CSV table of C-alpha atoms in Angstrom, one decimal:
chain,number,residue,atom,x,y,z
L,292,MET,CA,15.5,-34.6,14.3
L,293,LYS,CA,18.3,-37.1,14.4
L,294,LYS,CA,21.6,-36.2,13.4
L,295,SER,CA,22.4,-38.8,11.4
L,296,LEU,CA,18.7,-37.5,9.6
L,297,VAL,CA,21.0,-33.9,9.4
L,298,LEU,CA,23.7,-35.3,7.9
L,299,ALA,CA,21.9,-36.6,5.2
L,300,MET,CA,21.0,-33.7,4.1
L,301,ALA,CA,24.2,-31.5,4.6
L,302,MET,CA,25.7,-34.0,1.9
L,303,ALA,CA,24.2,-31.5,-0.5
L,304,LEU,CA,24.9,-28.3,1.5
L,305,GLY,CA,28.2,-28.0,-0.7
L,306,VAL,CA,30.3,-26.9,2.4
L,307,THR,CA,33.7,-27.6,1.4
L,308,ALA,CA,36.9,-27.5,3.7
L,309,SER,CA,40.6,-27.8,2.3
L,310,ALA,CA,41.9,-30.3,4.8
L,311,TYR,CA,40.4,-32.3,8.5
L,312,ALA,CA,41.8,-34.3,10.9
L,313,ALA,CA,41.1,-38.1,11.0
L,314,ASN,CA,38.3,-39.4,13.8
L,315,PRO,CA,37.2,-36.2,15.2
L,316,PHE,CA,34.5,-37.9,17.1
L,317,SER,CA,35.0,-41.3,18.8
L,318,ASP,CA,31.4,-42.6,17.9
L,319,VAL,CA,32.2,-42.0,14.3
L,320,PRO,CA,35.3,-44.4,13.1
L,321,ALA,CA,36.7,-44.6,9.8
L,322,GLY,CA,34.5,-46.5,7.4
L,323,HIS,CA,30.8,-45.0,9.1
L,324,TRP,CA,29.1,-43.9,6.2
L,325,ALA,CA,29.1,-40.6,7.9
L,326,TYR,CA,32.8,-40.4,8.5
L,327,ASP,CA,33.5,-38.1,5.1
L,328,SER,CA,30.1,-36.0,5.5
L,329,VAL,CA,30.9,-35.5,9.3
L,330,ASN,CA,34.8,-35.0,9.1
L,331,LYS,CA,34.2,-32.2,6.3
L,332,LEU,CA,31.2,-30.5,8.3
L,333,ALA,CA,33.5,-30.2,11.4
L,334,ALA,CA,36.7,-29.2,10.0
L,335,ALA,CA,34.5,-26.3,8.0
L,336,GLY,CA,33.1,-25.3,11.4
L,337,VAL,CA,29.5,-26.5,10.7
L,338,ILE,CA,28.9,-28.7,13.2
L,339,ASP,CA,30.4,-29.6,17.0
L,340,GLY,CA,30.7,-32.7,19.0
L,341,TYR,CA,30.1,-32.9,23.1
L,342,ALA,CA,32.1,-32.6,25.6
L,343,ASP,CA,33.6,-36.3,25.9
L,344,GLY,CA,34.6,-36.0,22.3
L,345,ALA,CA,31.2,-38.4,20.9
L,346,PHE,CA,28.8,-36.7,18.0
L,347,GLY,CA,26.2,-38.3,19.0
L,348,GLY,CA,24.5,-38.9,15.9
L,349,ASP,CA,21.7,-41.1,17.4
L,350,LYS,CA,20.0,-38.3,20.1
L,351,LEU,CA,17.1,-35.8,18.9
L,352,MET,CA,18.1,-32.5,18.1
L,353,THR,CA,15.8,-29.1,18.7
L,354,ARG,CA,15.0,-27.0,16.0
L,355,TYR,CA,17.2,-24.3,17.6
L,356,GLU,CA,20.2,-26.8,17.5
L,357,MET,CA,19.2,-27.3,13.6
L,358,ALA,CA,19.0,-23.9,12.8
L,359,GLN,CA,22.0,-22.8,14.5
L,360,ILE,CA,23.9,-25.3,11.6
L,361,VAL,CA,22.1,-23.8,9.2
L,362,ALA,CA,23.3,-20.3,10.1
L,363,LYS,CA,26.8,-21.8,10.3
L,364,ALA,CA,26.4,-23.4,6.6
L,365,MET,CA,24.8,-19.9,5.6
L,366,ALA,CA,27.8,-18.0,6.7
L,367,LYS,CA,30.3,-20.7,4.8
L,368,GLY,CA,28.3,-19.7,1.5
L,369,ALA,CA,26.0,-23.1,1.2
L,370,ASN,CA,23.0,-23.0,-0.9
L,371,VAL,CA,20.8,-23.7,1.7
L,372,ASP,CA,17.8,-21.8,0.8
L,373,LYS,CA,15.0,-24.2,1.5
L,374,LEU,CA,16.4,-25.2,4.9
L,375,ALA,CA,16.2,-21.3,5.4
L,376,ALA,CA,12.6,-20.8,4.8
L,377,GLU,CA,11.4,-23.7,6.7
L,378,PHE,CA,14.0,-22.5,9.8
L,379,ALA,CA,13.2,-18.9,9.3
L,380,ASP,CA,11.6,-18.1,12.9
L,381,GLU,CA,14.7,-19.7,14.6
L,382,LEU,CA,17.0,-18.2,12.2
L,383,ASP,CA,15.4,-14.5,13.4
L,384,THR,CA,15.5,-15.6,16.7
L,385,LEU,CA,19.4,-16.3,16.4
L,386,GLY,CA,19.6,-12.8,14.6
L,387,VAL,CA,20.4,-14.2,10.9
L,388,ARG,CA,18.9,-12.1,8.0
L,389,VAL,CA,17.5,-14.5,5.5
L,390,ALA,CA,15.3,-12.2,3.8
L,391,ASN,CA,16.9,-12.4,0.5
L,392,LEU,CA,16.8,-16.4,0.8
L,393,GLU,CA,12.9,-15.9,1.1
L,394,LYS,CA,12.9,-13.6,-1.8
L,395,LYS,CA,14.6,-16.6,-4.2
L,396,ALA,CA,11.9,-19.0,-2.7
L,397,ASP,CA,9.1,-17.3,-2.9
L,398,ASN,CA,9.9,-15.2,-6.4
L,399,VAL,CA,6.3,-14.5,-7.1
L,400,LYS,CA,3.6,-13.7,-4.8
L,401,ILE,CA,-0.3,-13.2,-5.5
L,402,THR,CA,-2.2,-11.6,-3.2
L,403,GLY,CA,-5.9,-10.2,-3.0
L,404,GLU,CA,-8.7,-8.3,-1.9
L,405,PHE,CA,-12.1,-8.4,-2.2
L,406,ARG,CA,-14.9,-5.3,-1.3
L,407,LEU,CA,-18.2,-4.7,-0.9
L,408,ARG,CA,-19.3,-1.2,-0.7
L,409,TYR,CA,-22.6,0.7,-0.5
L,410,TRP,CA,-23.8,4.1,-0.9
L,411,GLY,CA,-26.8,6.0,0.6
L,412,TYR,CA,-27.4,9.1,-1.0
L,413,ASP,CA,-29.7,12.3,0.0
L,414,ASN,CA,-28.9,14.9,-2.7
L,415,GLU,CA,-30.6,17.6,-4.5
L,416,VAL,CA,-28.2,16.9,-8.0
L,417,ASP,CA,-27.1,14.4,-9.9
L,418,THR,CA,-24.8,12.5,-8.7
L,419,GLY,CA,-22.8,11.9,-11.6
L,420,LYS,CA,-22.3,8.1,-11.1
L,421,SER,CA,-25.5,6.5,-12.7
L,422,MET,CA,-26.6,6.2,-9.1
L,423,ASP,CA,-29.9,7.2,-7.8
L,424,LYS,CA,-30.5,7.5,-4.0
L,425,ASP,CA,-28.4,4.0,-3.3
L,426,ALA,CA,-25.7,2.0,-5.3
L,427,THR,CA,-24.2,-1.5,-3.9
L,428,LYS,CA,-20.9,-2.7,-6.2
L,429,LEU,CA,-18.5,-5.8,-5.6
L,430,ARG,CA,-15.2,-4.9,-6.1
L,431,SER,CA,-12.1,-7.6,-6.6
L,432,ARG,CA,-8.6,-7.3,-7.1
L,433,ILE,CA,-5.9,-9.9,-7.3
L,434,TRP,CA,-2.0,-8.6,-6.9
L,435,ILE,CA,0.7,-10.4,-8.7
L,436,ASN,CA,4.2,-9.4,-7.4
L,437,GLY,CA,7.5,-10.8,-8.7
L,438,GLN,CA,10.8,-10.1,-7.7
L,439,VAL,CA,13.2,-9.2,-10.5
L,440,ASN,CA,16.5,-9.1,-8.7
L,441,ASP,CA,18.3,-7.4,-5.9
L,442,ASN,CA,17.1,-4.2,-7.0
L,443,TRP,CA,13.8,-4.3,-9.3
L,444,THR,CA,10.2,-5.6,-8.6
L,445,TYR,CA,7.4,-6.0,-11.0
L,446,THR,CA,3.6,-5.6,-9.5
L,447,GLY,CA,0.8,-6.1,-11.8
L,448,MET,CA,-3.1,-5.9,-10.5
L,449,ILE,CA,-6.3,-7.4,-12.0
L,450,GLU,CA,-9.5,-5.5,-11.1
L,451,ASN,CA,-13.2,-6.9,-11.4
L,452,ILE,CA,-16.2,-4.3,-10.5
L,453,GLN,CA,-19.6,-5.5,-10.5
L,454,ASP,CA,-22.6,-2.7,-10.2
L,455,LEU,CA,-25.4,-4.9,-8.1
L,456,HIS,CA,-27.8,-1.9,-8.4
L,457,ASN,CA,-27.9,-2.1,-12.2
L,458,ASP,CA,-30.7,-4.6,-13.4
L,459,ASN,CA,-28.2,-5.9,-15.8
L,460,GLY,CA,-25.6,-6.6,-13.3
L,461,ASP,CA,-23.3,-4.9,-15.4
L,462,GLU,CA,-19.4,-5.6,-14.5
L,463,ASP,CA,-16.1,-4.9,-15.6
L,464,THR,CA,-12.9,-6.0,-15.6
L,465,LYS,CA,-9.6,-4.6,-16.6
L,466,PHE,CA,-5.5,-5.0,-16.0
L,467,GLN,CA,-5.4,-1.7,-13.8
L,468,ARG,CA,-1.7,-2.0,-12.5
L,469,ALA,CA,1.4,-3.0,-14.7
L,470,TYR,CA,4.8,-1.5,-13.2
L,471,VAL,CA,8.4,-2.0,-12.1
L,472,ASN,CA,10.2,-0.5,-9.1
L,473,GLY,CA,14.1,-0.2,-8.9
L,474,ARG,CA,17.1,1.8,-7.9
L,475,ILE,CA,19.4,3.5,-9.8
L,476,GLY,CA,21.9,4.7,-7.5
L,477,GLY,CA,20.3,6.3,-4.7
L,478,VAL,CA,16.8,7.2,-6.8
L,479,LYS,CA,14.1,5.0,-6.3
L,480,VAL,CA,12.5,4.5,-9.8
L,481,GLN,CA,8.8,3.8,-10.1
L,482,ALA,CA,7.6,3.3,-13.9
L,483,GLY,CA,4.3,2.2,-15.7
L,484,ARG,CA,0.6,1.9,-14.8
L,485,TYR,CA,0.8,2.6,-11.5
L,486,HIS,CA,-1.3,4.4,-8.4
L,487,PHE,CA,-0.7,8.2,-7.5
L,488,SER,CA,-1.5,9.5,-4.6
L,489,ASP,CA,-1.0,13.0,-3.1
L,490,PHE,CA,-0.5,13.3,0.4
L,491,TYR,CA,-3.1,15.7,1.5
L,492,ASP,CA,-5.5,12.9,2.3
L,493,ALA,CA,-5.7,11.8,-1.2
L,494,MET,CA,-8.2,14.8,-2.2
L,495,ILE,CA,-6.1,16.2,-5.1
L,496,TYR,CA,-5.7,13.2,-7.1
L,497,ASP,CA,-5.8,9.4,-5.9
L,498,ASP,CA,-6.2,7.1,-8.9
L,499,ARG,CA,-3.9,5.0,-11.8
L,500,MET,CA,-1.9,7.0,-14.2
L,501,ASP,CA,1.1,6.2,-17.0
L,502,GLY,CA,3.9,7.5,-16.1
L,503,VAL,CA,7.5,7.6,-14.0
L,504,GLN,CA,8.2,8.8,-10.7
L,505,LEU,CA,11.9,9.4,-9.0
L,506,SER,CA,12.3,9.4,-4.8
L,507,TYR,CA,15.2,10.6,-3.2
L,508,GLY,CA,15.7,10.9,0.3
L,509,LYS,CA,14.4,9.7,3.6
L,510,ASP,CA,13.6,12.0,6.6
L,511,ILE,CA,13.3,14.4,3.9
L,512,ASN,CA,12.2,12.9,1.0
L,513,LEU,CA,11.3,14.6,-2.8
L,514,THR,CA,9.0,12.9,-5.6
L,515,VAL,CA,8.7,14.3,-8.8
L,516,GLY,CA,6.8,12.7,-11.6
L,517,TYR,CA,4.9,12.7,-15.2
L,518,GLY,CA,2.5,10.8,-16.5
L,519,LYS,CA,-0.9,10.7,-18.1
L,520,GLY,CA,-4.0,10.7,-15.9
L,521,SER,CA,-6.9,7.8,-15.9
L,522,ASP,CA,-9.9,8.1,-18.4
L,523,THR,CA,-12.0,6.0,-15.8
L,524,SER,CA,-11.1,8.3,-12.9
L,525,LYS,CA,-13.1,9.3,-9.8
L,526,THR,CA,-14.3,12.1,-11.3
L,527,ASP,CA,-16.0,10.5,-14.3
L,528,LYS,CA,-14.7,13.8,-15.8
L,529,TRP,CA,-11.5,13.4,-18.0
L,530,GLU,CA,-12.2,13.5,-21.9
L,531,ASN,CA,-10.0,11.0,-23.1
L,532,ASN,CA,-6.7,9.6,-21.7
L,533,CYS,CA,-4.0,12.0,-22.7
L,534,GLU,CA,-4.1,14.8,-20.2
L,535,ASP,CA,-0.5,15.5,-19.0
L,536,MET,CA,0.2,15.3,-15.5
L,537,TYR,CA,3.3,16.9,-13.6
L,538,TYR,CA,3.7,17.0,-9.8
L,539,ALA,CA,6.7,17.5,-7.0
L,540,GLN,CA,6.2,16.4,-3.2
L,541,LEU,CA,8.5,17.4,-0.2
L,542,GLY,CA,8.1,15.4,2.7
L,543,ALA,CA,10.0,16.3,6.1
L,544,LYS,CA,9.9,14.5,9.2
L,545,ILE,CA,10.7,17.9,12.1
L,546,GLY,CA,10.2,16.2,15.8
L,547,VAL,CA,6.7,15.3,16.0
L,548,TRP,CA,5.6,16.9,13.1
L,549,ASP,CA,5.1,15.7,9.6
L,550,ALA,CA,5.0,18.7,6.8
L,551,LYS,CA,4.7,18.2,3.5
L,552,VAL,CA,4.6,21.0,0.2
L,553,GLY,CA,3.7,20.1,-3.4
L,554,TYR,CA,2.9,21.5,-7.0
L,555,TYR,CA,0.4,19.6,-9.3
L,556,LYS,CA,-0.1,20.8,-12.7
L,557,PHE,CA,-3.0,19.1,-14.9
L,558,GLU,CA,-3.3,19.8,-18.5
L,559,ASP,CA,-6.6,19.9,-20.0
L,560,GLN,CA,-8.6,18.8,-16.7
L,561,GLY,CA,-12.0,17.3,-18.0
L,562,SER,CA,-13.8,18.5,-15.1
L,563,LEU,CA,-12.7,21.9,-15.9
L,564,GLU,CA,-12.4,22.3,-19.5
L,565,ASP,CA,-9.0,23.8,-18.4
L,566,ASP,CA,-5.5,23.7,-17.8
L,567,ASN,CA,-5.0,23.6,-13.2
L,568,GLU,CA,-1.9,24.2,-11.5
L,569,LEU,CA,-2.2,23.6,-8.2
L,570,TRP,CA,0.2,24.2,-4.7
L,571,GLY,CA,-0.5,22.9,-1.4
L,572,VAL,CA,1.1,22.6,2.5
L,573,GLY,CA,-0.1,20.4,5.1
L,574,PHE,CA,1.0,18.9,8.3
L,575,VAL,CA,0.2,16.1,10.6
L,576,VAL,CA,0.9,16.5,14.5
L,577,PRO,CA,0.1,14.1,17.1
L,578,VAL,CA,-2.0,15.4,20.0
L,579,VAL,CA,-1.8,12.9,22.7
L,580,LYS,CA,-1.6,9.2,22.6
L,581,ASP,CA,-3.1,7.9,19.2
L,582,LEU,CA,-4.7,11.2,18.5
L,583,LYS,CA,-3.5,13.0,15.9
L,584,LEU,CA,-4.3,16.6,14.3
L,585,ASP,CA,-3.9,16.9,10.4
L,586,GLY,CA,-4.6,20.1,8.1
L,587,THR,CA,-4.1,21.3,4.9
L,588,TYR,CA,-4.2,24.6,2.6
L,589,LEU,CA,-4.8,24.4,-1.6
L,590,MET,CA,-4.4,26.6,-4.1
L,591,SER,CA,-5.3,26.4,-7.6
L,592,ASP,CA,-4.6,28.9,-10.3
L,593,TYR,CA,-8.7,28.0,-11.8
L,594,ASP,CA,-10.0,31.6,-10.8
L,595,LYS,CA,-12.8,31.5,-13.6
L,596,ASN,CA,-15.9,34.3,-13.3
L,597,ASP,CA,-13.8,35.5,-10.2
L,598,CYS,CA,-14.7,32.1,-8.3
L,599,ASP,CA,-12.4,30.7,-5.1
L,600,ASP,CA,-9.3,29.6,-6.2
L,601,ASP,CA,-8.0,28.5,-2.8
L,602,GLY,CA,-9.6,25.3,-0.2
L,603,PHE,CA,-8.4,23.8,3.4
L,604,MET,CA,-9.3,21.1,5.3
L,605,VAL,CA,-8.6,19.9,9.1
L,606,GLY,CA,-9.2,17.0,10.7
L,607,LEU,CA,-8.6,14.5,13.6
L,608,LYS,CA,-8.0,10.7,13.6
L,609,TYR,CA,-8.1,8.6,16.9
L,610,ARG,CA,-6.2,4.9,16.0
L,611,GLY,CA,-7.1,3.6,12.8
L,612,ALA,CA,-8.1,-0.6,12.1
L,613,LYS,CA,-5.5,-3.1,11.4
L,614,ALA,CA,-6.5,-5.3,9.4
L,615,SER,CA,-3.8,-8.1,11.4
L,616,GLN,CA,-5.3,-7.3,14.7
L,617,VAL,CA,-8.8,-7.9,15.6
L,618,ASN,CA,-10.9,-5.6,17.7
L,619,SER,CA,-9.0,-2.8,16.5
L,620,TRP,CA,-10.6,0.3,15.7
L,621,GLY,CA,-10.5,3.8,14.4
L,622,VAL,CA,-12.5,7.2,14.2
L,623,TRP,CA,-11.8,10.0,12.1
L,624,ALA,CA,-13.5,13.5,11.6
L,625,LYS,CA,-12.8,15.9,8.6
L,626,TYR,CA,-14.0,19.6,7.9
L,627,TYR,CA,-14.0,20.8,4.4
L,628,ASP,CA,-13.8,24.2,2.7
L,629,MET,CA,-12.4,23.7,-1.0
L,630,ALA,CA,-12.7,25.5,-4.2
L,631,VAL,CA,-13.6,24.0,-7.5
L,632,GLY,CA,-9.9,23.8,-8.6
L,633,THR,CA,-8.7,22.2,-5.7
L,634,TYR,CA,-10.0,18.5,-6.3
L,635,VAL,CA,-9.7,16.5,-9.1
L,636,ALA,CA,-9.7,12.9,-8.4
L,637,PRO,CA,-9.9,12.1,-5.0
L,638,THR,CA,-10.7,9.1,-2.8
L,639,PHE,CA,-13.9,10.8,-1.4
L,640,GLU,CA,-16.9,8.7,-1.1
L,641,ALA,CA,-19.3,11.5,-0.8
L,642,ASP,CA,-21.2,13.2,-3.6
L,643,TYR,CA,-19.3,16.0,-3.8
L,644,ASP,CA,-20.1,17.0,-7.3
L,645,PHE,CA,-22.1,20.2,-7.5
L,646,GLY,CA,-20.9,21.8,-10.8
L,647,LEU,CA,-18.6,24.8,-11.7
L,648,ASP,CA,-21.0,27.1,-10.6
L,649,SER,CA,-21.0,26.0,-7.1
L,650,GLU,CA,-17.7,27.0,-7.0
L,651,GLY,CA,-16.7,24.1,-4.8
L,652,PHE,CA,-17.9,22.8,-1.8
L,653,GLU,CA,-17.9,22.9,2.2
L,654,GLY,CA,-19.0,20.5,5.0
L,655,TYR,CA,-17.6,17.8,7.3
L,656,GLY,CA,-17.2,13.9,7.0
L,657,ILE,CA,-17.4,11.4,10.2
L,658,GLY,CA,-16.1,7.7,10.0
L,659,VAL,CA,-15.3,5.0,11.9
L,660,ASP,CA,-13.5,1.4,11.2
L,661,TYR,CA,-13.4,-1.9,12.7
L,662,THR,CA,-11.3,-5.1,12.4
L,663,VAL,CA,-14.5,-7.7,12.8
L,664,ALA,CA,-12.3,-10.6,12.4
L,665,LYS,CA,-8.2,-11.1,10.6
L,666,ASN,CA,-7.8,-9.6,7.4
L,667,ILE,CA,-11.5,-8.8,7.4
L,668,VAL,CA,-12.5,-4.7,8.4
L,669,ALA,CA,-15.6,-3.1,8.6
L,670,ALA,CA,-16.0,0.8,7.7
L,671,VAL,CA,-18.7,3.5,7.8
L,672,LYS,CA,-19.1,6.9,6.9
L,673,TRP,CA,-21.1,10.0,6.6
L,674,TYR,CA,-21.0,13.3,4.9
L,675,ASP,CA,-23.0,16.4,4.8
L,676,LEU,CA,-22.0,18.7,2.4
L,677,GLU,CA,-23.1,21.8,0.4
L,678,GLY,CA,-22.1,23.6,-2.5
L,679,LYS,CA,-20.0,27.1,-1.5
L,680,GLU,CA,-22.7,29.1,-3.8
L,681,GLY,CA,-26.4,28.4,-4.2
L,682,SER,CA,-28.5,26.2,-1.9
L,683,LYS,CA,-27.4,22.7,-3.0
L,684,ASP,CA,-27.4,20.2,-0.2
L,685,ASN,CA,-26.2,16.5,-0.1
L,686,GLN,CA,-25.8,14.0,2.6
L,687,THR,CA,-24.5,10.7,1.6
L,688,ILE,CA,-23.8,7.8,4.2
L,689,TYR,CA,-21.1,5.1,2.4
L,690,GLY,CA,-20.2,1.5,4.2
L,691,GLN,CA,-17.9,-1.3,3.2
L,692,LEU,CA,-16.6,-4.2,4.1
L,693,ASN,CA,-13.3,-5.5,3.2
L,694,PHE,CA,-11.4,-8.5,3.0
L,695,THR,CA,-7.5,-9.1,2.0
L,696,PHE,CA,-6.0,-12.5,1.6
């Protein structure tokens, strides 16, 4: 890029200088078409000449030289959003932050996800999912993210699910997310129809809710929230959309340990036809490089018929597939011993609905995931579970191929 072309763009920068000396460069005499712009930018400290006193308007520039000019213009308060976005990588190398400018240039962002899912069952009880021995579904999600101002953002999500197992080709499209995120002082606020997930491997609740959530802190983080549970939760047992939910979670980084404690209350939980109050504690700790151990203990106040009221999980995870990194992969294994009151609407691909008389379930799961191409991740999981009471036994194999864009 020639310097003379840069000057044509510089006329719109809005850089001002209270005064400037005449003829700063020997090769830009008075009367030259670029004389006023060159003098103004030189006086403002945006451009420099060569050691021999020449400007060199016909010489080629590198992108880094151009980025330096843009950076100086930014420092003077010039409106150079488009140039900053064009030379963002070079400006980053130069240590110039342009995040706010990029937000202005891309105020609304649309992303998406497409997922093919398969379940295969070998079960002794009804799955409760209108499925027999196998099921295949397609799930598409379109995310809309908008910048409201420097402190607040909006997120929306439309979801379509197609049931390929059903001969009628049933499908369902819903507006599943609509919420805002922002700050009030040092408190983070999330409100609307958002996704809530506990931090016990999403075993208690991992679904949408209509409510408000407040969060404060970093290394020690407290999150509290209230809302109404989804009427389409993963248990398919919510009677309507009016169950009140309350929760409080405290997480802390203690050396290499991630420790957590939480409280959750579900009023009129449909799957139990009763209120349910839970407490939980857990940890995640590295064992060796890329290998982590996690453990969770949960206690519920649901104990009808003198059934178990607590449960635990313990697992190991090695690495993990990253959508942006081709050939990245991970494996995991986990053991479960769960009372019927310790899970509500988890992200759990296994058939775990053994009924209230089973008092819950126990067993194990293993899985592997692998990034086959950029933004394409495959995963396979196997679960072998049985009811804690009786002889009911279920096995589930689950596979998915996930595309993000």
